[in-house]
Tab-separated table of N, CA and C in Angstrom:
chain	number	residue	atom	x	y	z
A	317	MET	N	32.727	27.279	47.282
A	317	MET	CA	32.589	27.589	46.113
A	317	MET	C	31.410	27.045	45.325
A	318	LYS	N	31.041	27.616	44.280
A	318	LYS	CA	29.604	27.240	43.742
A	318	LYS	C	30.085	26.218	42.994
A	319	HIS	N	29.518	25.103	42.734
A	319	HIS	CA	29.687	23.808	41.700
A	319	HIS	C	28.599	23.622	41.070
A	320	LEU	N	28.729	23.429	39.632
A	320	LEU	CA	27.620	22.969	38.948
A	320	LEU	C	27.654	21.823	38.166
A	321	ILE	N	26.829	20.845	38.616
A	321	ILE	CA	27.082	19.268	38.575
A	321	ILE	C	25.852	18.759	37.200
A	322	SER	N	26.285	18.118	36.212
A	322	SER	CA	25.337	17.655	35.369
A	322	SER	C	25.518	15.973	35.278
A	323	VAL	N	24.088	15.347	35.691
A	323	VAL	CA	24.044	13.982	35.969
A	323	VAL	C	23.230	13.327	34.769
A	324	LEU	N	23.666	12.514	34.037
A	324	LEU	CA	22.522	11.865	33.175
A	324	LEU	C	22.117	10.734	33.682
A	325	VAL	N	20.980	10.393	33.900
A	325	VAL	CA	20.443	9.249	34.481
A	325	VAL	C	19.164	8.517	33.740
A	326	GLU	N	18.764	7.431	33.969
A	326	GLU	CA	18.005	6.593	33.001
A	326	GLU	C	16.420	7.342	33.873
A	327	ASN	N	15.596	7.452	32.943
A	327	ASN	CA	14.339	8.173	33.383
A	327	ASN	C	13.553	7.108	33.942
A	328	LYS	N	13.626	6.858	35.131
A	328	LYS	CA	13.030	5.791	35.812
A	328	LYS	C	12.316	6.537	37.301
A	329	PHE	N	11.282	5.835	37.658
A	329	PHE	CA	10.592	6.283	38.905
A	329	PHE	C	11.523	6.305	40.298
A	330	GLY	N	11.715	7.176	40.857
A	330	GLY	CA	12.704	7.032	41.965
A	330	GLY	C	14.216	7.645	42.148
A	331	THR	N	14.408	7.912	40.785
A	331	THR	CA	15.863	8.444	40.703
A	331	THR	C	15.971	9.773	41.280
A	332	LEU	N	15.170	10.666	41.104
A	332	LEU	CA	15.323	11.832	41.863
A	332	LEU	C	15.359	11.927	43.354
A	333	ASN	N	14.683	11.004	43.887
A	333	ASN	CA	14.553	10.902	45.226
A	333	ASN	C	15.800	10.014	45.719
A	334	ARG	N	16.494	8.941	45.308
A	334	ARG	CA	17.919	8.572	45.578
A	334	ARG	C	19.003	9.836	45.450
A	335	VAL	N	18.591	10.678	44.552
A	335	VAL	CA	19.929	11.584	44.479
A	335	VAL	C	19.410	12.588	45.550
A	336	ALA	N	18.420	12.978	45.977
A	336	ALA	CA	18.319	14.103	46.834
A	336	ALA	C	18.522	13.349	48.345
A	337	SER	N	18.420	12.154	48.352
A	337	SER	CA	18.541	11.415	49.676
A	337	SER	C	19.968	11.142	49.711
A	338	MET	N	20.711	11.051	48.738
A	338	MET	CA	22.411	10.895	48.862
A	338	MET	C	22.675	12.166	49.332
A	339	PHE	N	22.431	13.140	49.083
A	339	PHE	CA	22.793	14.605	49.570
A	339	PHE	C	22.267	14.619	50.696
A	340	SER	N	21.129	14.609	51.137
A	340	SER	CA	20.663	14.536	52.591
A	340	SER	C	21.427	13.610	53.509
A	341	ALA	N	21.745	12.465	53.184
A	341	ALA	CA	22.155	11.532	54.322
A	341	ALA	C	23.951	11.802	54.603
A	342	ARG	N	24.283	12.449	53.587
A	342	ARG	CA	25.865	12.811	53.726
A	342	ARG	C	25.886	14.242	54.338
A	343	GLY	N	24.691	15.070	54.208
A	343	GLY	CA	25.130	16.688	54.739
A	343	GLY	C	25.319	17.223	53.746
A	344	PHE	N	25.406	16.966	52.504
A	344	PHE	CA	25.655	18.110	51.347
A	344	PHE	C	24.315	18.928	51.299
A	345	ASN	N	24.707	20.223	50.821
A	345	ASN	CA	23.576	21.008	50.638
A	345	ASN	C	23.024	21.120	49.003
A	346	LEU	N	22.105	20.804	48.844
A	346	LEU	CA	21.610	21.362	47.430
A	346	LEU	C	21.174	22.717	47.343
A	347	GLN	N	21.697	23.257	46.523
A	347	GLN	CA	21.288	24.789	46.433
A	347	GLN	C	20.329	24.864	45.354
A	348	SER	N	20.519	24.230	44.153
A	348	SER	CA	19.146	23.889	43.372
A	348	SER	C	19.337	22.647	42.551
A	349	ILE	N	18.221	22.152	41.584
A	349	ILE	CA	18.342	20.849	41.424
A	349	ILE	C	16.966	20.995	40.414
A	350	SER	N	17.511	20.923	38.972
A	350	SER	CA	16.579	20.901	37.761
A	350	SER	C	16.635	19.389	37.269
A	351	ILE	N	15.538	19.041	36.590
A	351	ILE	CA	15.471	17.713	35.877
A	351	ILE	C	14.535	17.926	34.984
A	352	GLY	N	14.736	17.045	33.680
A	352	GLY	CA	14.045	17.051	32.647
A	352	GLY	C	14.411	15.956	31.583
A	353	GLU	N	13.879	15.343	30.664
A	353	GLU	CA	14.184	14.540	29.662
A	353	GLU	C	15.097	15.035	28.698
A	354	THR	N	15.812	14.072	28.091
A	354	THR	CA	16.874	14.728	27.183
A	354	THR	C	16.448	14.409	25.752
A	355	GLU	N	17.149	14.527	24.877
A	355	GLU	CA	16.725	14.150	23.420
A	355	GLU	C	16.573	12.657	23.161
A	356	ASP	N	16.823	12.091	24.181
A	356	ASP	CA	16.117	10.572	24.440
A	356	ASP	C	15.278	10.378	25.561
A	357	PRO	N	14.135	10.178	25.523
A	357	PRO	CA	13.036	10.131	26.341
A	357	PRO	C	13.425	9.144	27.440
A	358	GLU	N	14.355	8.068	27.201
A	358	GLU	CA	14.305	7.338	28.391
A	358	GLU	C	15.646	7.609	29.499
A	359	ILE	N	16.434	8.910	29.160
A	359	ILE	CA	17.500	9.611	30.024
A	359	ILE	C	16.896	11.098	30.167
A	360	SER	N	17.232	11.205	31.358
A	360	SER	CA	16.824	12.811	31.822
A	360	SER	C	18.223	13.310	32.405
A	361	ARG	N	18.310	14.532	32.387
A	361	ARG	CA	19.329	15.372	32.851
A	361	ARG	C	19.172	16.208	33.875
A	362	MET	N	20.125	15.793	35.170
A	362	MET	CA	19.829	16.888	36.351
A	362	MET	C	20.880	17.674	36.154
A	363	THR	N	20.476	19.003	36.709
A	363	THR	CA	21.582	19.846	36.652
A	363	THR	C	21.535	20.346	38.220
A	364	ILE	N	22.561	20.075	38.843
A	364	ILE	CA	22.780	20.203	40.333
A	364	ILE	C	23.567	21.391	40.868
A	365	VAL	N	23.104	22.530	41.185
A	365	VAL	CA	24.100	23.325	42.034
A	365	VAL	C	24.104	23.210	43.646
A	366	THR	N	25.622	23.099	44.056
A	366	THR	CA	25.978	22.775	45.357
A	366	THR	C	26.921	23.647	45.752
A	367	ARG	N	27.439	23.732	46.897
A	367	ARG	CA	28.399	24.724	47.279
A	367	ARG	C	29.479	23.576	48.257
A	368	GLY	N	30.500	23.932	48.140
A	368	GLY	CA	31.622	23.150	48.742
A	368	GLY	C	33.063	23.056	48.087
A	369	ASP	N	34.023	22.967	48.883
A	369	ASP	CA	35.439	22.797	48.708
A	369	ASP	C	35.427	21.628	47.424
A	370	ASP	N	36.630	21.425	46.778
A	370	ASP	CA	36.916	20.754	45.974
A	370	ASP	C	37.068	19.120	46.368
A	371	GLN	N	37.288	18.935	47.545
A	371	GLN	CA	37.401	17.647	48.205
A	371	GLN	C	35.756	17.159	48.459
A	372	ILE	N	35.233	18.196	48.769
A	372	ILE	CA	33.878	17.772	48.972
A	372	ILE	C	33.128	17.409	47.816
A	373	VAL	N	33.129	18.282	46.743
A	373	VAL	CA	32.388	17.968	45.713
A	373	VAL	C	33.220	16.550	45.132
A	374	SER	N	34.202	16.436	44.993
A	374	SER	CA	34.980	15.208	44.558
A	374	SER	C	34.192	14.169	45.273
A	375	GLN	N	33.926	13.708	46.537
A	375	GLN	CA	33.209	13.017	47.130
A	375	GLN	C	31.673	12.745	46.675
A	376	VAL	N	31.144	14.191	46.444
A	376	VAL	CA	29.679	14.059	45.697
A	376	VAL	C	29.713	13.522	44.414
A	377	LEU	N	30.681	13.672	43.649
A	377	LEU	CA	30.655	13.131	42.299
A	377	LEU	C	30.888	11.661	42.574
A	378	LYS	N	31.979	10.927	43.216
A	378	LYS	CA	31.919	9.674	43.568
A	378	LYS	C	30.616	8.756	43.881
A	379	GLN	N	30.105	9.602	45.038
A	379	GLN	CA	28.765	9.240	45.266
A	379	GLN	C	27.569	9.002	44.049
A	380	LEU	N	27.598	9.987	43.406
A	380	LEU	CA	26.574	10.066	42.329
A	380	LEU	C	26.562	8.976	41.285
A	381	ASN	N	28.188	8.928	41.134
A	381	ASN	CA	28.290	7.634	40.032
A	381	ASN	C	28.038	6.457	40.569
A	382	ARG	N	27.903	6.037	41.888
A	382	ARG	CA	27.406	4.939	42.319
A	382	ARG	C	25.942	4.512	42.585
A	383	LEU	N	25.531	5.563	42.186
A	383	LEU	CA	23.990	5.373	42.409
A	383	LEU	C	23.480	4.770	41.307
A	384	ILE	N	22.252	3.612	41.468
A	384	ILE	CA	21.595	3.061	40.662
A	384	ILE	C	20.992	3.845	39.478
A	385	ASP	N	21.043	3.771	38.386
A	385	ASP	CA	20.274	4.549	37.297
A	385	ASP	C	21.416	5.715	36.788
A	386	THR	N	22.517	5.860	37.382
A	386	THR	CA	23.173	6.829	36.902
A	386	THR	C	23.884	6.630	35.770
A	387	ILE	N	24.128	7.565	34.616
A	387	ILE	CA	24.520	7.034	33.569
A	387	ILE	C	26.097	7.909	33.466
A	388	LYS	N	26.004	9.259	33.763
A	388	LYS	CA	27.184	10.112	33.501
A	388	LYS	C	26.975	11.237	34.504
A	389	VAL	N	28.061	11.418	35.056
A	389	VAL	CA	28.363	12.418	36.158
A	389	VAL	C	29.455	13.668	35.572
A	390	THR	N	29.092	14.986	35.580
A	390	THR	CA	30.152	15.740	34.965
A	390	THR	C	29.958	17.156	35.939
A	391	ASP	N	31.176	17.439	36.262
A	391	ASP	CA	31.350	18.829	37.158
A	391	ASP	C	31.652	19.853	35.846
A	392	LEU	N	30.537	20.758	35.769
A	392	LEU	CA	30.658	21.562	34.460
A	392	LEU	C	31.469	23.109	34.999
A	393	THR	N	31.726	23.134	36.402
A	393	THR	CA	32.142	24.186	36.997
A	393	THR	C	33.215	24.992	36.147
A	394	HIS	N	34.265	24.169	35.679
A	394	HIS	CA	35.535	24.567	34.865
A	394	HIS	C	35.631	24.311	33.751
A	395	GLN	N	34.519	23.794	33.065
A	395	GLN	CA	34.367	23.502	31.796
A	395	GLN	C	33.674	24.568	30.713
A	396	PRO	N	33.798	24.613	29.770
A	396	PRO	CA	33.048	25.735	29.007
A	396	PRO	C	31.522	25.128	28.950
A	397	HIS	N	30.480	25.919	29.005
A	397	HIS	CA	29.052	25.616	29.026
A	397	HIS	C	28.266	26.494	29.303
A	398	VAL	N	26.976	26.272	29.018
A	398	VAL	CA	26.085	27.364	28.895
A	398	VAL	C	25.181	27.024	30.064
A	399	GLU	N	24.535	28.118	30.757
A	399	GLU	CA	23.788	27.677	32.003
A	399	GLU	C	22.732	28.937	32.125
A	400	ARG	N	21.624	28.486	32.298
A	400	ARG	CA	20.302	29.574	32.366
A	400	ARG	C	19.576	29.235	33.506
A	401	GLU	N	18.661	30.489	34.094
A	401	GLU	CA	17.762	30.356	34.896
A	401	GLU	C	16.371	30.744	34.477
A	402	LEU	N	15.397	30.582	34.926
A	402	LEU	CA	13.952	31.113	34.476
A	402	LEU	C	13.608	31.928	35.826
A	403	LEU	N	13.115	32.944	35.604
A	403	LEU	CA	12.555	34.047	36.494
A	403	LEU	C	11.255	34.369	36.616
A	404	LEU	N	10.354	34.064	37.221
A	404	LEU	CA	8.834	34.593	37.199
A	404	LEU	C	8.660	35.236	38.353
A	405	MET	N	8.503	36.562	38.165
A	405	MET	CA	8.168	37.776	39.338
A	405	MET	C	7.117	38.824	39.007
A	406	THR	N	6.205	38.503	40.164
A	406	THR	CA	5.161	39.721	40.153
A	406	THR	C	5.413	40.755	40.707
A	407	LEU	N	5.362	41.987	40.280
A	407	LEU	CA	5.553	43.363	40.989
A	407	LEU	C	4.214	43.998	41.214
A	408	LYS	N	4.445	44.979	42.003
A	408	LYS	CA	3.226	45.874	42.450
A	408	LYS	C	3.470	46.941	41.102
A	409	LEU	N	2.437	47.166	40.363
A	409	LEU	CA	2.121	48.373	39.449
A	409	LEU	C	1.309	49.483	39.710
A	410	SER	N	1.952	50.607	39.253
A	410	SER	CA	1.146	51.874	39.446
A	410	SER	C	1.457	52.712	38.283
A	411	LYS	N	0.418	53.925	38.350
A	411	LYS	CA	0.643	54.681	36.958
A	411	LYS	C	2.019	55.284	37.588
A	412	ALA	N	2.701	55.535	38.600
A	412	ALA	CA	3.763	56.357	38.770
A	412	ALA	C	4.788	55.571	38.575
A	413	THR	N	4.740	54.305	38.522
A	413	THR	CA	5.961	53.186	38.336
A	413	THR	C	5.894	52.554	36.916
A	414	GLN	N	4.725	52.608	36.271
A	414	GLN	CA	4.578	51.743	35.302
A	414	GLN	C	5.529	52.189	33.933
A	415	HIS	N	5.884	53.307	33.543
A	415	HIS	CA	6.786	53.622	32.642
A	415	HIS	C	8.228	53.010	32.976
A	416	GLU	N	8.681	53.103	34.104
A	416	GLU	CA	9.765	52.697	34.381
A	416	GLU	C	9.992	51.116	34.575
A	417	ILE	N	9.075	50.447	34.963
A	417	ILE	CA	8.892	49.057	35.080
A	417	ILE	C	9.067	48.570	33.462
A	418	PHE	N	8.268	48.977	32.698
A	418	PHE	CA	8.039	48.671	31.081
A	418	PHE	C	9.779	48.676	30.732
A	419	GLU	N	10.448	49.820	31.114
A	419	GLU	CA	11.773	50.335	30.255
A	419	GLU	C	12.789	49.042	30.871
A	420	LEU	N	12.675	48.754	32.100
A	420	LEU	CA	13.756	48.000	32.900
A	420	LEU	C	13.283	46.382	32.298
A	421	ILE	N	11.668	46.115	31.978
A	421	ILE	CA	11.676	44.824	31.536
A	421	ILE	C	12.450	44.820	29.908
A	422	ASN	N	12.414	45.760	29.417
A	422	ASN	CA	12.822	45.976	28.191
A	422	ASN	C	14.594	45.622	28.035
A	423	VAL	N	15.249	46.296	29.132
A	423	VAL	CA	16.363	46.445	29.358
A	423	VAL	C	17.244	44.955	29.886
A	424	PHE	N	16.296	44.188	30.195
A	424	PHE	CA	16.613	43.099	30.717
A	424	PHE	C	16.018	41.658	29.826
A	425	LYS	N	15.542	42.236	28.756
A	425	LYS	CA	15.188	41.221	27.745
A	425	LYS	C	13.773	40.376	28.250
A	426	GLY	N	13.117	40.977	28.982
A	426	GLY	CA	12.186	40.132	29.836
A	426	GLY	C	11.024	40.158	28.961
A	427	LYS	N	9.880	39.281	29.570
A	427	LYS	CA	8.540	39.444	28.698
A	427	LYS	C	7.665	39.638	29.721
A	428	VAL	N	6.456	40.198	29.316
A	428	VAL	CA	5.329	40.254	30.452
A	428	VAL	C	4.491	39.212	30.071
A	429	VAL	N	4.146	38.372	31.323
A	429	VAL	CA	3.157	37.293	30.963
A	429	VAL	C	1.911	37.221	31.587
A	430	ASP	N	1.717	38.190	32.127
A	430	ASP	CA	0.515	38.850	33.138
A	430	ASP	C	0.440	39.973	33.551
A	431	ILE	N	-0.729	40.914	33.256
A	431	ILE	CA	-0.683	42.038	33.599
A	431	ILE	C	-2.300	42.141	34.089
A	432	LYS	N	-2.024	43.055	35.460
A	432	LYS	CA	-3.514	43.269	35.944
A	432	LYS	C	-3.327	44.885	36.336
A	433	GLN	N	-4.518	45.631	36.902
A	433	GLN	CA	-4.542	46.903	37.097
A	433	GLN	C	-3.681	47.275	37.971
A	434	LYS	N	-2.845	46.270	39.196
A	434	LYS	CA	-2.446	46.765	40.369
A	434	LYS	C	-0.874	45.587	40.322
A	435	SER	N	-0.713	44.832	39.300
A	435	SER	CA	0.387	44.227	39.363
A	435	SER	C	0.787	43.350	37.965
A	436	ILE	N	2.040	43.419	37.742
A	436	ILE	CA	2.544	42.714	36.278
A	436	ILE	C	3.503	41.501	36.744
A	437	THR	N	3.236	40.713	35.911
A	437	THR	CA	4.321	39.111	36.202
A	437	THR	C	4.982	39.258	34.976
A	438	ILE	N	6.263	39.459	35.342
A	438	ILE	CA	7.347	39.164	34.134
A	438	ILE	C	8.221	37.685	34.256
A	439	GLU	N	8.644	37.455	33.121
A	439	GLU	CA	9.758	36.177	32.892
A	439	GLU	C	10.852	36.768	32.236
A	440	VAL	N	11.889	36.517	32.928
A	440	VAL	CA	13.344	36.822	32.647
A	440	VAL	C	14.064	35.290	32.433
A	441	ILE	N	14.686	35.134	31.471
A	441	ILE	CA	15.763	33.954	31.249
A	441	ILE	C	17.088	34.671	31.059
A	442	GLY	N	17.979	33.886	32.007
A	442	GLY	CA	19.468	34.455	31.875
A	442	GLY	C	20.404	33.702	32.777
A	443	SER	N	21.688	33.992	32.720
A	443	SER	CA	22.690	33.499	33.716
A	443	SER	C	22.116	33.791	35.395
A	444	PRO	N	22.558	32.847	36.274
A	444	PRO	CA	22.265	33.272	37.722
A	444	PRO	C	22.430	34.538	37.702
A	445	ASP	N	23.662	35.512	37.475
A	445	ASP	CA	24.171	36.676	37.744
A	445	ASP	C	23.186	37.479	37.386
A	446	LYS	N	22.605	37.344	35.826
A	446	LYS	CA	21.478	38.297	35.279
A	446	LYS	C	20.374	38.255	36.480
A	447	ILE	N	19.704	37.068	36.695
A	447	ILE	CA	18.521	36.625	37.756
A	447	ILE	C	18.905	37.665	38.877
A	448	ASN	N	19.966	37.454	39.452
A	448	ASN	CA	20.098	38.029	40.713
A	448	ASN	C	20.044	39.660	40.643
A	449	THR	N	20.780	40.247	39.330
A	449	THR	CA	20.681	41.747	39.218
A	449	THR	C	19.468	41.880	39.010
A	450	THR	N	18.527	41.279	38.042
A	450	THR	CA	17.191	41.591	37.821
A	450	THR	C	16.419	41.696	39.061
A	451	ILE	N	16.399	40.857	40.109
A	451	ILE	CA	15.578	40.880	41.176
A	451	ILE	C	16.058	42.207	42.070
A	452	ASP	N	17.264	42.348	41.801
A	452	ASP	CA	18.015	43.610	42.848
A	452	ASP	C	17.458	44.994	42.355
A	453	ILE	N	17.153	45.037	40.895
A	453	ILE	CA	16.997	46.169	40.550
A	453	ILE	C	15.356	46.187	40.291
A	454	PHE	N	14.603	45.249	40.564
A	454	PHE	CA	13.121	45.504	40.509
A	454	PHE	C	12.452	45.424	42.294
A	455	ARG	N	13.542	45.169	42.857
A	455	ARG	CA	12.966	45.183	44.240
A	455	ARG	C	12.552	46.336	44.830
A	456	PRO	N	13.020	47.508	44.396
A	456	PRO	CA	12.397	48.842	45.141
A	456	PRO	C	10.867	48.940	44.571
A	457	TYR	N	10.663	48.401	43.405
A	457	TYR	CA	8.926	48.536	42.724
A	457	TYR	C	8.087	47.879	43.682
A	458	GLY	N	8.728	46.861	44.525
A	458	GLY	CA	7.927	45.988	45.199
A	458	GLY	C	7.408	44.787	44.746
A	459	ILE	N	8.053	43.617	44.992
A	459	ILE	CA	8.158	42.425	44.470
A	459	ILE	C	6.998	41.752	45.258
A	460	ARG	N	5.961	41.326	44.610
A	460	ARG	CA	4.835	40.474	45.527
A	460	ARG	C	5.303	39.076	45.535
A	461	GLU	N	5.701	38.519	44.718
A	461	GLU	CA	5.953	36.971	44.544
A	461	GLU	C	7.093	36.567	43.611
A	462	LEU	N	7.944	35.912	43.752
A	462	LEU	CA	9.022	35.545	42.824
A	462	LEU	C	9.100	33.958	42.885
A	463	ALA	N	9.486	33.412	42.003
A	463	ALA	CA	9.878	31.838	41.685
A	463	ALA	C	11.103	31.887	40.637
A	464	ARG	N	12.024	31.151	40.991
A	464	ARG	CA	13.203	30.859	39.870
A	464	ARG	C	13.454	29.425	40.110
A	465	SER	N	13.614	29.005	38.779
A	465	SER	CA	13.789	27.598	38.355
A	465	SER	C	14.957	26.715	39.049
A	466	GLY	N	16.045	27.416	39.293
A	466	GLY	CA	17.214	26.879	39.341
A	466	GLY	C	17.978	26.618	38.117
A	467	ALA	N	19.179	26.272	37.960
A	467	ALA	CA	20.255	26.178	36.613
A	467	ALA	C	19.983	25.057	36.000
A	468	VAL	N	19.866	25.131	34.815
A	468	VAL	CA	19.914	23.846	33.915
A	468	VAL	C	20.924	24.734	32.967
A	469	ALA	N	22.012	23.417	32.759
A	469	ALA	CA	23.130	23.688	32.144
A	469	ALA	C	23.944	22.648	31.179
A	470	ILE	N	24.452	22.732	29.986
A	470	ILE	CA	24.913	21.960	29.255
A	470	ILE	C	26.404	22.296	28.568
A	471	HIS	N	27.220	21.394	28.019
A	471	HIS	CA	28.516	21.926	27.473
A	471	HIS	C	28.388	22.511	26.445
A	472	ARG	N	29.456	23.537	25.877
A	472	ARG	CA	29.329	24.376	24.731
A	472	ARG	C	29.423	23.419	23.642
A	473	GLY	N	28.807	23.726	22.801
A	473	GLY	CA	28.893	23.203	21.470
A	473	GLY	C	30.253	23.220	20.593
A	474	GLU	N	30.658	22.449	19.881
A	474	GLU	CA	32.133	22.673	19.068
A	474	GLU	C	32.063	23.345	18.102
């Protein structure tokens, strides 16, 4: 099962390395990890996506809580939260496919971030399901390059 974990840490040198090393040393798989400053520049939020049963994830949460510089660890999986990813994708572009591609960009509420004679680069922001669907829909048009950010997530507001 996929788990979404939010970790607040002190914004210090080596913190990301300690978290990644903890996963590696214990054989836990990191599906994605995103990190950035919070509203307090001395604190960063890590959003970690991992797979495993509840027992394994419980072990991961305990290990994360024990790390130096950890402030708070939360498994957001079963809690109300907002989760987003960023997709950047370069597609082959031709006169024959141009109209369809632009229509699909609008359907997915994407943005054109670069366009050349034979290629177009788009940006799409959304849930992991939306990103996966976007990739699947555009695949027949010829994906030249693809990058996705991994998840970022926070609790839903009150």
